[in-house]
Amino acid sequence: MNLQPDTATLMTVADLLSQRLVIPAFQRPYDWRNEKGRGRAQVSDFVYDIEDARHKKQPLFLGMIVACQDASGALQIVDGQQRLTTLMLALGAAGKGGDVIDHAVFPVRSWIKIKDDDRIFFEKLVAGRQPDEPNTLSQRLLADAFAELKTRNLDAEQLLQCRLIVYLAPTIAGATSLFERINLRGKEVSQFDLVKNKLIEWAASCEGSQQEELVQRITQRYGDLYRLLDPESVSRDQEYDSDRLLRIHWILFDNHPFSSSDRVLEKIDERIRERLENNQVATYISEYLDDLVQVCGVWLKVEDPISNPEAHPDLRDALLDFVKVPSDAELQPLVIAALIRLKGDAVKVIRMAEITAFRTALADKRSNYARSRKWRMAKEFKQGVYVDDVGGKVDTADKLNHQMYWAFCPYWEASESDVMGAGTLSKEEREATIFPLNSLDSPSFYRSYARLIHYIFWNYGRYLPKSDKWAEQTKSDMNPLDHEAWFSDEPGQFGTWDIEHIYPVNSADKSTPTGRKYAASMAPYLHHLGNLTVLPVSENRSWKNANFDEKLPKLQGAVRVSFNALLSDSKYIGNRMASSGQHWGENNCRKRAADIKEYASLQWGTAAVKALGVGCYDERVGLELELDDDDDAEDK
C-alpha cells in the first residue's frame, strides 16, 4: 500500500507489515508497564483490549499512528512507538516472530527498526532466543512485557487484523506538531518529551545543513539525558521525575521569572520565537540542551545522593542530610547552582540550605515561602551575576549563606535577632512570629510536625553515642541509623518505622480512678515531642498501646537505638511518677524534650549558622522580603 503525505489511511496490522518502520533515535526508550511493574499498567490494558475485542468478535482499533518519511522512504514513528513495539512483542509471543524479525537478510531486519541501544536485546526476545540480562530500564520493561504477553495465549490472526489509522505527515516538523497537539488534549505524555518534539519542530525553521545538524544535536543530547535518567544505571528502584528536572533547569537557565503555574513547553516556545528574526534558533537550542545535560548530571547527585558513591564523603553526607528534610524542594535549585559554581566548596551551602528548610518547616511557613527570591538567587548565582545590595559579587559559600539567611531563613529563637544585629523585635513581631525552637515545645507537636519526626530522631539518634553527655549510656553494637537504612525501600528500614507515643494514646490506665487521674494529667503532653519515639513496625504493632510499665522493657528490648536506650535513665528523664507504679509523666516529657532542644540548638541554632559564614546584619542585605503572587499560591 502506497501512503501519500498529508493523508490518514485506515490499515490492518497485516497491511502495515508491508511498510518499513523506524523508531527515530530522538524517541524515548520503551517504557510501557505490565501489572507487575511500577506506575501505569499499559501492557495489561493492551491485553485486556485484545481479549475484549475477541469476546465481542470485532477487530481491535489501536488508534492513530503519526509518522513521516525519511530519505530512504521508511516511515519514522513520531507518535505510536510504544503501541507498535508492544504489538511486535505480542506477535512474537503469539508465534509470529518470523513476521516481524527477518533472519534471512544480513544484518537482521525487523519490521520496525528499534533504537540501537535495545535492538539486539529486542530481536533475541521476539525470535524466541534467550537475551542477555537487561542492563537498562527499557530492556527490563521489554522483557517484562514479553513475559506477560507469553502467558496470555494470544491469537496471532486476531492481532494481524487489528486496525489503526496511519497519518503520514509531510515533514518531521508537521509530525511533531501534531504529536504535541494530540498529547496536550488528555493523553498522558511528559513535558520532557513534549519539549523534545517542540525543539525538533523548531529545527525545521533552520535552512539546509543547519536543520539536519540541529536534529542530530537534539537527538544526541536527548540520548545523553535518557541514559543519565535511566534508573537501571544506578540500580535505583524509583524512576527520576524528568518533568521536575525540566522545571528546575528552566529556573536556573532562563532570565525571566518563573512561577509554579508556568509550563516549560510554553516558555521555551516563546523564547525561540523571539530569536527567529536574528536567526539564533539553532544557537539557542544547542545552548539550552548543553545546559540541560549539565544541570541533569548535578541534579541527579542531589536527587539521589545515595547512588553517588564517588562523591567526596563530606559532600555526599551533606546532600544525604539535605534531602532528608521534608521541605527541601524549593531550595534544590540553589543547591544545584552552588554545586555547579563551587564544586566541593558547596558543602557549606548545602548545610545552610538544610538548616533553612528545617527552620522554615518548624516556623510553620509554607514550603513556597519566598519562593521567587529563592529561585532568583539560585539563577543569578548559577549564572555568575549575583551581587549584593552594595554591588559586591556574591561568589563564595560564605557570601551566599549570608544572603540566604537574611533573605528567608527564620530566626531560631527571639534572641537570635539581637545576637545577629537585626535589632530587638517589637512586641507585635514577637506575637506574630513562630520561632522554630519554641515549636519543639508545642503540645500538639505530633499533629503539627509529624512529617519532621523521623528527620529529628535520625539526627538525634546519630548524635547521642558521640556526645560527651550520653555516650556511655547509648553505645550499641546495633546501629540502624546509616544512610542506606534511611533511603532503603526494604521492609523494616528506618524510614518506615512507626511514630510511637511513649505514654499511649489509648492507655488502659483509664480503667481505674487513679489511672483516669494520671491520664488527665498526661493529656496536655500526649502529642508533645517528649512523649514521642520511633520503632520498627513489626515490633510496635503487636503491643496495642500497652501501659508504660509493660512497654518500657519492650522498648529497650527492641532493635536498640540510642533515643530509646535512655528511656529508663533518671539522669535523662528524671524520676517517674509513683502513684501506682513507675509511670511516665509530665516531668519526663519536659526533661526529655529539653535534651532534644539542647541538641537541636547545636545542630540548627545560631552558632550553627554563624559557623557557615552568616554574619551580623549589614548594608549588604535588606530585611524586606519580595513577596509576589506565586509566593502566596498553594504548592502545585
XYZ file of C-alpha atoms in Angstrom, residues 251 371-381 386-387 626:
15
model
C 14.528 28.209 36.807
C 9.876 31.085 46.517
C 10.559 33.737 43.886
C 13.501 35.125 45.841
C 14.968 31.656 46.351
C 14.705 30.928 42.638
C 16.085 34.317 41.586
C 19.024 33.872 43.944
C 19.699 30.395 42.500
C 19.501 31.630 38.897
C 21.812 34.590 39.415
C 24.359 32.595 41.425
C 24.585 37.608 41.702
C 25.525 40.822 43.533
C 9.972 40.275 47.920
